Coordinates of C-alpha atoms in Angstrom, one line a residue:
X1 CA 0.0 0.0 0.0
X2 CA 1.5 3.4 -1.1
X3 CA 2.6 5.7 1.7
X4 CA 0.4 8.9 1.9
X5 CA 2.4 12.0 1.3
X6 CA 1.6 15.7 1.9
X7 CA 0.3 17.9 -0.8
X8 CA 3.0 20.3 -2.1
X9 CA 2.2 24.0 -1.6
X10 CA 4.1 25.5 -4.6
X11 CA 4.4 29.2 -4.6
X12 CA 4.2 29.5 -8.4
X13 CA 0.6 28.2 -8.4
X14 CA -0.7 30.9 -6.0
X15 CA 1.5 33.5 -7.6
X16 CA -0.2 32.9 -10.9
X17 CA -3.6 33.7 -9.4
X18 CA -2.3 36.8 -7.7
X19 CA -0.6 38.0 -10.8
X20 CA -3.8 37.6 -12.8
X21 CA -5.6 39.9 -10.4
X22 CA -2.8 42.5 -10.6
X23 CA -2.9 42.4 -14.4
X24 CA -6.6 42.9 -14.4
X25 CA -6.3 45.9 -12.1
X26 CA -3.5 47.5 -14.2
X27 CA -5.4 46.7 -17.4
X28 CA -8.4 48.8 -16.2
X29 CA -6.4 51.9 -15.3
X30 CA -6.2 53.5 -18.8
X31 CA -10.0 53.3 -19.1
X32 CA -10.2 55.4 -15.9
X33 CA -7.5 57.8 -17.2
X34 CA -5.0 56.7 -14.5
X35 CA -1.3 56.0 -14.9
X36 CA 0.3 52.6 -14.3
X37 CA 2.0 51.9 -10.9
X38 CA 5.6 52.9 -10.6
X39 CA 8.2 51.0 -8.6
X40 CA 11.7 52.1 -7.8
X41 CA 14.3 49.7 -6.3
X42 CA 17.2 51.3 -4.5
X43 CA 20.0 48.8 -4.5
X44 CA 22.5 49.9 -1.9
X45 CA 23.7 46.6 -0.5
X46 CA 22.8 43.0 0.1
X47 CA 25.3 41.5 -2.3
X48 CA 24.4 39.0 -5.0
X49 CA 21.1 37.9 -3.3
X50 CA 19.8 41.5 -3.3
X51 CA 20.8 41.9 -6.9
X52 CA 19.0 38.7 -7.8
X53 CA 15.9 39.8 -6.0
X54 CA 15.9 43.2 -7.8
X55 CA 16.3 41.4 -11.1
X56 CA 13.3 39.3 -10.3
X57 CA 11.3 42.4 -9.5
X58 CA 12.3 44.0 -12.8
X59 CA 11.4 40.8 -14.8
X60 CA 8.0 40.5 -13.1
X61 CA 7.2 44.2 -13.4
X62 CA 7.7 44.0 -17.2
X63 CA 5.3 41.1 -17.4
X64 CA 2.6 42.9 -15.3
X65 CA 2.9 46.2 -17.0
X66 CA 4.4 48.0 -14.0
X67 CA 6.8 50.9 -14.5
X68 CA 10.1 49.9 -13.0
X69 CA 13.4 51.8 -12.2
X70 CA 16.5 50.5 -10.6
X71 CA 19.0 52.8 -8.8
X72 CA 22.4 51.2 -8.6
X73 CA 24.8 51.5 -5.5
X74 CA 27.3 53.8 -7.3
X75 CA 24.5 56.5 -7.6
X76 CA 24.2 56.7 -3.8
X77 CA 27.8 56.7 -2.4
X78 CA 26.9 58.0 1.1
X79 CA 24.1 58.5 3.6
X80 CA 23.4 62.1 2.5
X81 CA 22.9 61.0 -1.1
X82 CA 20.7 58.1 -0.1
X83 CA 18.4 60.2 2.2
X84 CA 18.2 62.9 -0.5
X85 CA 17.0 60.3 -3.1
X86 CA 14.4 58.9 -0.7
X87 CA 13.1 62.4 0.0
X88 CA 12.9 63.0 -3.7
X89 CA 11.0 59.8 -4.3
X90 CA 8.6 60.6 -1.5
X91 CA 7.6 63.8 -3.4
X92 CA 7.6 62.3 -6.9
X93 CA 4.8 60.3 -8.7
X94 CA 6.3 57.0 -7.6
X95 CA 3.9 54.5 -5.9
X96 CA 6.4 52.1 -4.4
X97 CA 10.0 52.2 -3.1
X98 CA 12.1 49.1 -2.3
X99 CA 15.3 49.2 -0.3
X100 CA 17.7 46.3 -0.5
X101 CA 18.9 44.7 2.7
X102 CA 21.2 44.3 4.5
X103 CA 22.8 47.8 4.1
X104 CA 26.6 48.2 3.8
X105 CA 28.3 49.3 7.1
X106 CA 28.8 52.9 5.9
X107 CA 25.0 53.4 5.5
X108 CA 22.4 53.6 8.3
X109 CA 19.4 51.4 7.3
X110 CA 17.1 52.6 10.2
X111 CA 17.5 56.3 9.3
X112 CA 16.9 55.5 5.7
X113 CA 13.8 53.5 6.4
X114 CA 12.3 56.1 8.7
X115 CA 12.8 58.7 6.0
X116 CA 10.7 56.7 3.6
X117 CA 7.0 57.5 3.2
X118 CA 5.2 54.5 4.8
X119 CA 2.6 54.6 2.0
X120 CA 5.4 53.8 -0.5
X121 CA 7.0 51.1 1.6
X122 CA 6.3 48.0 -0.6
X123 CA 8.4 45.7 1.5
X124 CA 6.1 46.6 4.5
X125 CA 9.0 47.0 7.0
X126 CA 8.5 50.7 8.0
X127 CA 7.7 50.9 11.7
X128 CA 4.4 52.6 10.8
X129 CA 3.3 49.6 8.7
X130 CA 4.4 47.0 11.2
X131 CA 2.5 49.0 13.8
X132 CA -0.7 49.0 11.7
X133 CA -0.5 45.2 11.7
X134 CA -0.5 45.3 15.5
X135 CA -3.5 47.6 15.5
X136 CA -5.4 45.2 13.1
X137 CA -5.3 47.9 10.4
X138 CA -2.7 46.4 8.1
X139 CA -2.0 48.1 4.8
X140 CA 1.4 46.9 3.6
X141 CA 2.6 43.5 5.1
X142 CA 6.2 42.3 4.8
X143 CA 6.2 40.4 1.6
X144 CA 7.6 37.1 2.9
X145 CA 5.1 37.0 5.8
X146 CA 2.4 37.9 3.3
X147 CA 3.5 34.9 1.1
X148 CA 3.5 32.6 4.2
X149 CA -0.1 33.7 5.1
X150 CA -1.3 33.2 1.5
X151 CA 0.1 29.7 1.4
X152 CA -1.6 28.8 4.6
X153 CA -4.9 30.3 3.5
X154 CA -4.6 28.5 0.1
X155 CA -5.1 25.1 1.9
X156 CA -8.8 26.0 2.5
X157 CA -8.6 24.7 6.0
X158 CA -10.6 26.5 8.7
X159 CA -8.0 28.2 10.8
X160 CA -10.0 29.3 13.7
X161 CA -9.2 27.2 16.8
X162 CA -6.1 25.7 15.3
X163 CA -2.6 25.7 17.0
X164 CA 0.5 27.0 15.3
X165 CA 4.2 27.0 16.1
X166 CA 6.4 29.7 14.5
X167 CA 10.1 28.9 14.7
X168 CA 11.9 32.3 14.4
X169 CA 10.8 35.8 15.4
X170 CA 12.3 38.2 12.9
X171 CA 10.4 41.5 12.4
X172 CA 9.7 40.7 8.8
X173 CA 8.6 37.1 9.0
X174 CA 8.0 35.4 12.4
X175 CA 6.4 38.4 14.2
X176 CA 4.0 39.5 11.5
X177 CA 3.0 35.9 10.8
X178 CA 2.2 35.6 14.4
X179 CA -0.1 38.6 14.3
X180 CA -1.7 37.6 11.0
X181 CA -2.6 34.1 12.4
X182 CA -3.8 35.6 15.6
X183 CA -6.3 37.6 13.6
X184 CA -7.6 34.3 12.3
X185 CA -8.0 33.2 16.0
X186 CA -5.2 30.7 15.7
X187 CA -3.4 30.0 19.0
X188 CA 0.3 30.6 18.3
X189 CA 3.6 29.7 20.0
X190 CA 6.7 31.6 18.9
X191 CA 10.0 29.7 19.4
X192 CA 13.4 31.3 19.4
X193 CA 17.0 30.6 20.3
X194 CA 15.9 30.4 24.0
X195 CA 13.6 27.5 23.3
X196 CA 14.9 24.1 24.4
X197 CA 14.9 21.2 21.9
X198 CA 12.5 19.4 24.2
X199 CA 10.0 22.3 24.2
X200 CA 10.5 22.9 20.5
X201 CA 9.6 19.2 19.7
X202 CA 6.6 19.3 22.1
X203 CA 5.2 22.5 20.6
X204 CA 5.6 21.3 17.0
X205 CA 4.2 17.9 17.7
X206 CA 1.0 19.5 19.0
X207 CA 0.6 22.1 16.2
X208 CA -1.7 22.0 13.2
X209 CA 0.5 24.7 11.5
X210 CA 4.3 25.0 11.5
X211 CA 6.1 28.0 10.1
X212 CA 9.8 27.5 10.0
X213 CA 11.8 30.7 9.6
X214 CA 14.9 30.2 11.7
X215 CA 17.5 29.8 8.9
X216 CA 18.9 26.6 10.4
X217 CA 18.9 23.7 8.0
X218 CA 17.3 20.5 9.3
X219 CA 16.4 22.1 12.7
X220 CA 12.9 20.7 12.6
X221 CA 12.8 16.9 12.5
X222 CA 10.3 15.2 10.2
X223 CA 9.1 12.9 13.0
X224 CA 8.0 15.9 15.1
X225 CA 5.3 16.9 12.6
X226 CA 1.8 16.3 13.7
X227 CA -0.1 14.1 11.2
X228 CA -1.9 16.2 8.5
X229 CA -0.3 19.5 9.7
X230 CA 0.4 22.5 7.4
X231 CA 4.2 23.0 7.2
X232 CA 5.6 26.2 5.7
X233 CA 9.3 26.3 5.4
X234 CA 10.8 29.7 4.8
X235 CA 14.4 28.6 5.4
X236 CA 16.8 28.6 2.5
X237 CA 20.4 27.7 3.3
X238 CA 22.9 26.4 0.8
X239 CA 24.4 23.0 1.9
X240 CA 26.8 21.2 -0.4
X241 CA 25.6 23.3 -3.4
X242 CA 21.9 22.7 -2.8
X243 CA 19.3 24.9 -1.1
X244 CA 17.7 23.3 1.9
X245 CA 15.0 24.4 4.4
X246 CA 14.7 24.4 8.2
X247 CA 12.5 21.2 8.0
X248 CA 13.6 17.7 7.3
X249 CA 11.6 17.6 4.1
X250 CA 11.7 13.8 3.3
X251 CA 10.4 12.7 6.6
X252 CA 8.0 15.6 7.1
X253 CA 6.2 15.1 3.9
X254 CA 5.2 11.6 5.0
X255 CA 3.3 13.0 8.0
X256 CA 2.1 16.5 7.0
X257 CA -1.1 17.3 5.1
X258 CA 0.5 20.2 3.2
X259 CA 4.1 21.2 2.9
X260 CA 6.2 23.7 1.0
X261 CA 9.2 22.5 -0.9
X262 CA 12.6 24.3 -0.8
X263 CA 13.2 25.7 -3.3
X264 CA 9.8 26.3 -4.9
X265 CA 7.6 27.1 -2.0
X266 CA 7.6 30.5 -0.3
X267 CA 10.3 32.0 -2.6
X268 CA 8.4 32.2 -5.9
X269 CA 5.5 33.9 -4.2
X270 CA 7.5 36.5 -2.2
X271 CA 8.2 38.8 -5.2
X272 CA 4.6 38.5 -6.3
X273 CA 3.3 39.6 -2.9
X274 CA 5.7 42.6 -3.1
X275 CA 3.9 43.5 -6.4
X276 CA 0.6 43.1 -4.6
X277 CA 1.9 45.4 -1.9
X278 CA 2.6 47.9 -4.7
X279 CA -1.0 47.7 -5.9
X280 CA -2.2 48.1 -2.3
X281 CA 0.1 51.2 -1.9
X282 CA -1.3 52.6 -5.2
X283 CA -4.8 52.3 -3.8
X284 CA -3.7 53.7 -0.4
X285 CA -2.2 56.8 -2.1

């Protein structure tokens, strides 16, 4: 008798539906005499991964009919130039601004982010936007957390009354996911580096939803997964030339009901949710 395996939650499937909605929205703008959304990506750091992410934005923007501009690092050599450019974009007819992270040491990321108009913060990481999530008035949600939530919602499972464990509490993934699930009346436990292995295993084994965003390959053992649980693996670490997640995928998929592969799960959806944030920012403005 074949072993039952979890249904794969592939980001590209959900991304296609979200992109269709974005294209329909943009396609109707000329009829109303309105301009297409404009996105500017300020690439000041982050190395090759940031450059790759900006390239993905540019490629998707072209497909969706979004106006896109990239500002390279050499155009912004110091903090003064960076802040000046952000102030300029705040006052210009641009609907979204993206800042690559992490910043190089000679630039102050916090100061730059605070300078940005929250209504143009397509990455959803400005303190004002994070605060709106806390106040249950979310406008722009950090794109990776937004992707995680969309994947969980796509299962069609009633979330109210479920239990979830979130492994990792970064301000752009773990914490906002905790708030978003709380809004659905999910009982959540957030684990961090202070959580013992015993407590981590116990919490995961009792959870209907597991969100792994610790960045530690193989941290979560497949045997810990509760039967039929939803498992969302945000982790992407290169090991021996291959990208692997925080969850032992091979064993976990034998127990879970739904699981994201790495790569191919959260990643393909993240840039699409950033574009959805751009549309939300457009409407907000």
